[in-house]
């Protein structure tokens, strides 16, 4: 059963599946297909061509540096490496005719059993006390892996998400250290797309949202994994369909 409601000015689809209700933000309209901005976004080179499902993903972290493989190999035997992920947000992007719509979401906070860097707290606003009762990564790994499936992942500056996921899956024993559980060819990078669509412009998610006329006001105070995944999904759809707004607009 699916019900569409209006919450805070935004439309949400509530899908009841097996007794579990998932709130699913959706596009109110699908932009018209426009000519591609750059050759690499042409129909013959779109990695999403022929795909019916993509997953936008964003991750918030402790702000600490990932240890190198050399550091890990030199660590005392039995020493458990600290966690890095503290929040994960995922959002389905489902093909609908010639366009795309947002569907189910999955999110979780994660207790990293590690300190949070003060600068990271300023960015996402998540404090150590907020993570005390959150599950550890091994407790959410199966659900995350199931939600992602084998579909392509959409991320902004994808290397971060790729490295964080590979590290955590190795840390919990699901893969060997250095293994590419998630490889580069699994990702569609909206930052790389933005450089093709807006040559010479800033590649930040904030700047991209402004150029695409996407409302990012919820991000003014703090970042959030699902919030950023939602914006990344919106940015992908607009660029993929060529709906990039006025070309003569001036931005800082």
GROMACS .gro file of C-alpha atoms in nm:
model
  252
    1UNK     CA    1   0.000   0.000   0.000
    2UNK     CA    2   0.135   0.344  -0.093
    3UNK     CA    3   0.014   0.679   0.043
    4UNK     CA    4   0.141   1.019  -0.070
    5UNK     CA    5   0.136   1.299   0.186
    6UNK     CA    6   0.267   1.652   0.224
    7UNK     CA    7   0.510   1.708   0.511
    8UNK     CA    8   0.682   2.040   0.563
    9UNK     CA    9   0.607   2.144   0.208
   10UNK     CA   10   0.760   1.827   0.058
   11UNK     CA   11   0.582   1.524  -0.087
   12UNK     CA   12   0.653   1.187   0.069
   13UNK     CA   13   0.549   0.839  -0.035
   14UNK     CA   14   0.477   0.605   0.257
   15UNK     CA   15   0.518   0.244   0.146
   16UNK     CA   16   0.404  -0.030   0.381
   17UNK     CA   17   0.609  -0.345   0.325
   18UNK     CA   18   0.565  -0.642   0.554
   19UNK     CA   19   0.434  -0.425   0.835
   20UNK     CA   20   0.725  -0.180   0.811
   21UNK     CA   21   0.648   0.173   0.696
   22UNK     CA   22   0.922   0.353   0.508
   23UNK     CA   23   0.900   0.724   0.436
   24UNK     CA   24   1.014   0.783   0.080
   25UNK     CA   25   1.070   1.137  -0.056
   26UNK     CA   26   0.986   1.157  -0.425
   27UNK     CA   27   1.013   1.401  -0.713
   28UNK     CA   28   0.698   1.598  -0.776
   29UNK     CA   29   0.785   1.608  -1.146
   30UNK     CA   30   1.038   1.465  -1.387
   31UNK     CA   31   1.244   1.724  -1.581
   32UNK     CA   32   1.225   1.705  -1.958
   33UNK     CA   33   1.520   1.547  -2.132
   34UNK     CA   34   1.751   1.812  -2.279
   35UNK     CA   35   2.059   1.783  -2.502
   36UNK     CA   36   2.366   1.660  -2.312
   37UNK     CA   37   2.606   1.924  -2.180
   38UNK     CA   38   2.924   1.730  -2.261
   39UNK     CA   39   3.019   1.439  -2.485
   40UNK     CA   40   3.097   1.211  -2.190
   41UNK     CA   41   2.738   1.250  -2.073
   42UNK     CA   42   2.615   1.145  -2.417
   43UNK     CA   43   2.380   0.850  -2.441
   44UNK     CA   44   2.654   0.612  -2.555
   45UNK     CA   45   2.873   0.683  -2.252
   46UNK     CA   46   2.622   0.699  -1.966
   47UNK     CA   47   2.712   0.430  -1.712
   48UNK     CA   48   2.352   0.436  -1.588
   49UNK     CA   49   2.209   0.356  -1.932
   50UNK     CA   50   2.003   0.038  -1.910
   51UNK     CA   51   1.988   0.057  -1.531
   52UNK     CA   52   1.654   0.069  -1.351
   53UNK     CA   53   1.787   0.135  -1.001
   54UNK     CA   54   2.072   0.343  -0.859
   55UNK     CA   55   2.150   0.425  -0.496
   56UNK     CA   56   2.269   0.766  -0.380
   57UNK     CA   57   2.491   0.735  -0.073
   58UNK     CA   58   2.660   0.970   0.171
   59UNK     CA   59   2.864   0.903   0.483
   60UNK     CA   60   2.953   1.115   0.786
   61UNK     CA   61   3.266   1.023   0.980
   62UNK     CA   62   3.467   1.080   1.295
   63UNK     CA   63   3.688   1.317   1.098
   64UNK     CA   64   3.995   1.109   1.176
   65UNK     CA   65   4.241   1.004   0.906
   66UNK     CA   66   4.207   0.653   0.770
   67UNK     CA   67   4.514   0.445   0.864
   68UNK     CA   68   4.729   0.328   0.575
   69UNK     CA   69   4.775  -0.040   0.495
   70UNK     CA   70   5.131  -0.001   0.619
   71UNK     CA   71   5.010   0.136   0.953
   72UNK     CA   72   4.761  -0.149   0.985
   73UNK     CA   73   5.023  -0.414   0.905
   74UNK     CA   74   5.256  -0.272   1.170
   75UNK     CA   75   4.989  -0.259   1.442
   76UNK     CA   76   5.027  -0.505   1.733
   77UNK     CA   77   4.850  -0.834   1.676
   78UNK     CA   78   4.499  -0.827   1.814
   79UNK     CA   79   4.475  -0.446   1.812
   80UNK     CA   80   4.134  -0.346   1.680
   81UNK     CA   81   4.142  -0.053   1.441
   82UNK     CA   82   3.911   0.238   1.532
   83UNK     CA   83   3.588   0.292   1.341
   84UNK     CA   84   3.550   0.584   1.103
   85UNK     CA   85   3.182   0.588   0.995
   86UNK     CA   86   2.926   0.745   1.228
   87UNK     CA   87   2.629   0.792   0.993
   88UNK     CA   88   2.520   0.642   0.661
   89UNK     CA   89   2.239   0.763   0.438
   90UNK     CA   90   2.118   0.586   0.121
   91UNK     CA   91   1.839   0.675  -0.120
   92UNK     CA   92   1.705   0.476  -0.414
   93UNK     CA   93   1.684   0.643  -0.754
   94UNK     CA   94   1.440   0.447  -0.970
   95UNK     CA   95   1.396   0.484  -1.345
   96UNK     CA   96   1.051   0.608  -1.441
   97UNK     CA   97   0.994   0.642  -1.813
   98UNK     CA   98   1.259   0.877  -1.950
   99UNK     CA   99   1.329   1.017  -1.605
  100UNK     CA  100   1.405   0.912  -1.251
  101UNK     CA  101   1.229   0.930  -0.916
  102UNK     CA  102   1.349   0.895  -0.559
  103UNK     CA  103   1.209   0.600  -0.368
  104UNK     CA  104   1.301   0.413  -0.048
  105UNK     CA  105   1.566   0.537   0.189
  106UNK     CA  106   1.790   0.364   0.443
  107UNK     CA  107   1.989   0.535   0.715
  108UNK     CA  108   2.168   0.453   1.036
  109UNK     CA  109   2.400   0.611   1.285
  110UNK     CA  110   2.700   0.402   1.382
  111UNK     CA  111   2.897   0.386   1.706
  112UNK     CA  112   3.262   0.394   1.591
  113UNK     CA  113   3.413   0.312   1.931
  114UNK     CA  114   3.650   0.598   1.855
  115UNK     CA  115   3.677   0.970   1.936
  116UNK     CA  116   3.525   1.233   1.709
  117UNK     CA  117   3.739   1.518   1.583
  118UNK     CA  118   3.604   1.859   1.695
  119UNK     CA  119   3.616   1.992   1.339
  120UNK     CA  120   3.397   1.705   1.220
  121UNK     CA  121   3.142   1.776   1.493
  122UNK     CA  122   3.116   2.133   1.365
  123UNK     CA  123   3.028   1.998   1.020
  124UNK     CA  124   2.768   1.731   1.102
  125UNK     CA  125   2.665   1.831   1.454
  126UNK     CA  126   2.678   1.473   1.580
  127UNK     CA  127   2.825   1.445   1.928
  128UNK     CA  128   2.970   1.138   2.105
  129UNK     CA  129   2.663   1.121   2.331
  130UNK     CA  130   2.443   1.084   2.021
  131UNK     CA  131   2.624   0.761   1.931
  132UNK     CA  132   2.627   0.583   2.265
  133UNK     CA  133   2.331   0.360   2.184
  134UNK     CA  134   2.391   0.345   1.808
  135UNK     CA  135   2.476   0.004   1.658
  136UNK     CA  136   2.834  -0.084   1.566
  137UNK     CA  137   2.915  -0.125   1.197
  138UNK     CA  138   2.905  -0.508   1.205
  139UNK     CA  139   2.545  -0.480   1.327
  140UNK     CA  140   2.435  -0.276   1.025
  141UNK     CA  141   2.665  -0.425   0.759
  142UNK     CA  142   2.416  -0.686   0.638
  143UNK     CA  143   2.127  -0.440   0.611
  144UNK     CA  144   2.345  -0.187   0.430
  145UNK     CA  145   2.482  -0.446   0.189
  146UNK     CA  146   2.131  -0.572   0.116
  147UNK     CA  147   1.996  -0.222   0.048
  148UNK     CA  148   2.283  -0.136  -0.187
  149UNK     CA  149   2.246  -0.465  -0.374
  150UNK     CA  150   2.457  -0.481  -0.688
  151UNK     CA  151   2.345  -0.145  -0.823
  152UNK     CA  152   2.561   0.151  -0.914
  153UNK     CA  153   2.615   0.402  -0.635
  154UNK     CA  154   2.584   0.778  -0.679
  155UNK     CA  155   2.811   0.984  -0.454
  156UNK     CA  156   2.966   1.329  -0.447
  157UNK     CA  157   3.347   1.296  -0.442
  158UNK     CA  158   3.297   0.920  -0.447
  159UNK     CA  159   3.651   0.833  -0.333
  160UNK     CA  160   3.555   0.921   0.024
  161UNK     CA  161   3.254   0.689   0.039
  162UNK     CA  162   3.447   0.413  -0.139
  163UNK     CA  163   3.742   0.430   0.101
  164UNK     CA  164   3.522   0.450   0.413
  165UNK     CA  165   3.312   0.150   0.308
  166UNK     CA  166   3.613  -0.062   0.212
  167UNK     CA  167   3.780   0.020   0.544
  168UNK     CA  168   3.477  -0.066   0.757
  169UNK     CA  169   3.400  -0.391   0.575
  170UNK     CA  170   3.762  -0.496   0.625
  171UNK     CA  171   3.761  -0.381   0.986
  172UNK     CA  172   3.465  -0.604   1.069
  173UNK     CA  173   3.619  -0.905   0.895
  174UNK     CA  174   3.394  -0.908   0.587
  175UNK     CA  175   3.690  -0.848   0.354
  176UNK     CA  176   4.069  -0.844   0.355
  177UNK     CA  177   4.253  -0.521   0.421
  178UNK     CA  178   4.311  -0.349   0.089
  179UNK     CA  179   4.034  -0.542  -0.087
  180UNK     CA  180   3.806  -0.348  -0.319
  181UNK     CA  181   3.472  -0.454  -0.179
  182UNK     CA  182   3.351  -0.136  -0.347
  183UNK     CA  183   3.556  -0.045  -0.656
  184UNK     CA  184   3.567   0.281  -0.849
  185UNK     CA  185   3.365   0.140  -1.139
  186UNK     CA  186   3.076   0.085  -0.898
  187UNK     CA  187   3.031   0.462  -0.855
  188UNK     CA  188   2.879   0.752  -1.046
  189UNK     CA  189   3.045   1.070  -0.919
  190UNK     CA  190   2.834   1.387  -0.921
  191UNK     CA  191   3.148   1.593  -0.858
  192UNK     CA  192   3.301   1.463  -1.181
  193UNK     CA  193   2.970   1.523  -1.359
  194UNK     CA  194   2.965   1.881  -1.228
  195UNK     CA  195   3.311   1.950  -1.371
  196UNK     CA  196   3.184   1.838  -1.713
  197UNK     CA  197   2.863   2.039  -1.693
  198UNK     CA  198   3.012   2.350  -1.529
  199UNK     CA  199   3.379   2.366  -1.639
  200UNK     CA  200   3.600   2.566  -1.405
  201UNK     CA  201   3.335   2.594  -1.133
  202UNK     CA  202   3.374   2.480  -0.774
  203UNK     CA  203   3.309   2.110  -0.732
  204UNK     CA  204   3.159   2.131  -0.383
  205UNK     CA  205   2.810   1.995  -0.325
  206UNK     CA  206   2.694   2.335  -0.198
  207UNK     CA  207   2.814   2.510  -0.514
  208UNK     CA  208   2.660   2.243  -0.735
  209UNK     CA  209   2.323   2.271  -0.561
  210UNK     CA  210   2.328   2.648  -0.610
  211UNK     CA  211   2.406   2.613  -0.980
  212UNK     CA  212   2.126   2.362  -1.022
  213UNK     CA  213   1.883   2.574  -0.819
  214UNK     CA  214   1.841   2.305  -0.554
  215UNK     CA  215   1.723   2.406  -0.207
  216UNK     CA  216   2.003   2.325   0.036
  217UNK     CA  217   1.874   2.534   0.327
  218UNK     CA  218   1.845   2.224   0.548
  219UNK     CA  219   2.223   2.197   0.515
  220UNK     CA  220   2.300   2.549   0.640
  221UNK     CA  221   2.342   2.444   1.003
  222UNK     CA  222   2.490   2.095   0.962
  223UNK     CA  223   2.550   1.823   0.706
  224UNK     CA  224   2.368   1.491   0.735
  225UNK     CA  225   2.417   1.160   0.557
  226UNK     CA  226   2.062   1.114   0.428
  227UNK     CA  227   2.021   1.486   0.364
  228UNK     CA  228   2.337   1.491   0.152
  229UNK     CA  229   2.239   1.169  -0.027
  230UNK     CA  230   1.905   1.333  -0.110
  231UNK     CA  231   2.075   1.641  -0.255
  232UNK     CA  232   2.322   1.422  -0.444
  233UNK     CA  233   2.031   1.230  -0.597
  234UNK     CA  234   1.860   1.554  -0.703
  235UNK     CA  235   2.184   1.685  -0.855
  236UNK     CA  236   2.244   1.362  -1.044
  237UNK     CA  237   1.895   1.358  -1.194
  238UNK     CA  238   1.916   1.720  -1.306
  239UNK     CA  239   2.255   1.675  -1.471
  240UNK     CA  240   2.172   1.336  -1.622
  241UNK     CA  241   1.860   1.478  -1.785
  242UNK     CA  242   2.024   1.805  -1.887
  243UNK     CA  243   1.801   2.017  -1.661
  244UNK     CA  244   2.081   2.244  -1.540
  245UNK     CA  245   1.902   2.578  -1.505
  246UNK     CA  246   1.980   2.913  -1.668
  247UNK     CA  247   2.319   2.897  -1.839
  248UNK     CA  248   2.381   3.272  -1.796
  249UNK     CA  249   2.336   3.274  -1.418
  250UNK     CA  250   2.626   3.422  -1.221
  251UNK     CA  251   2.757   3.245  -0.912
  252UNK     CA  252   3.035   3.310  -0.664
   0.00000   0.00000   0.00000
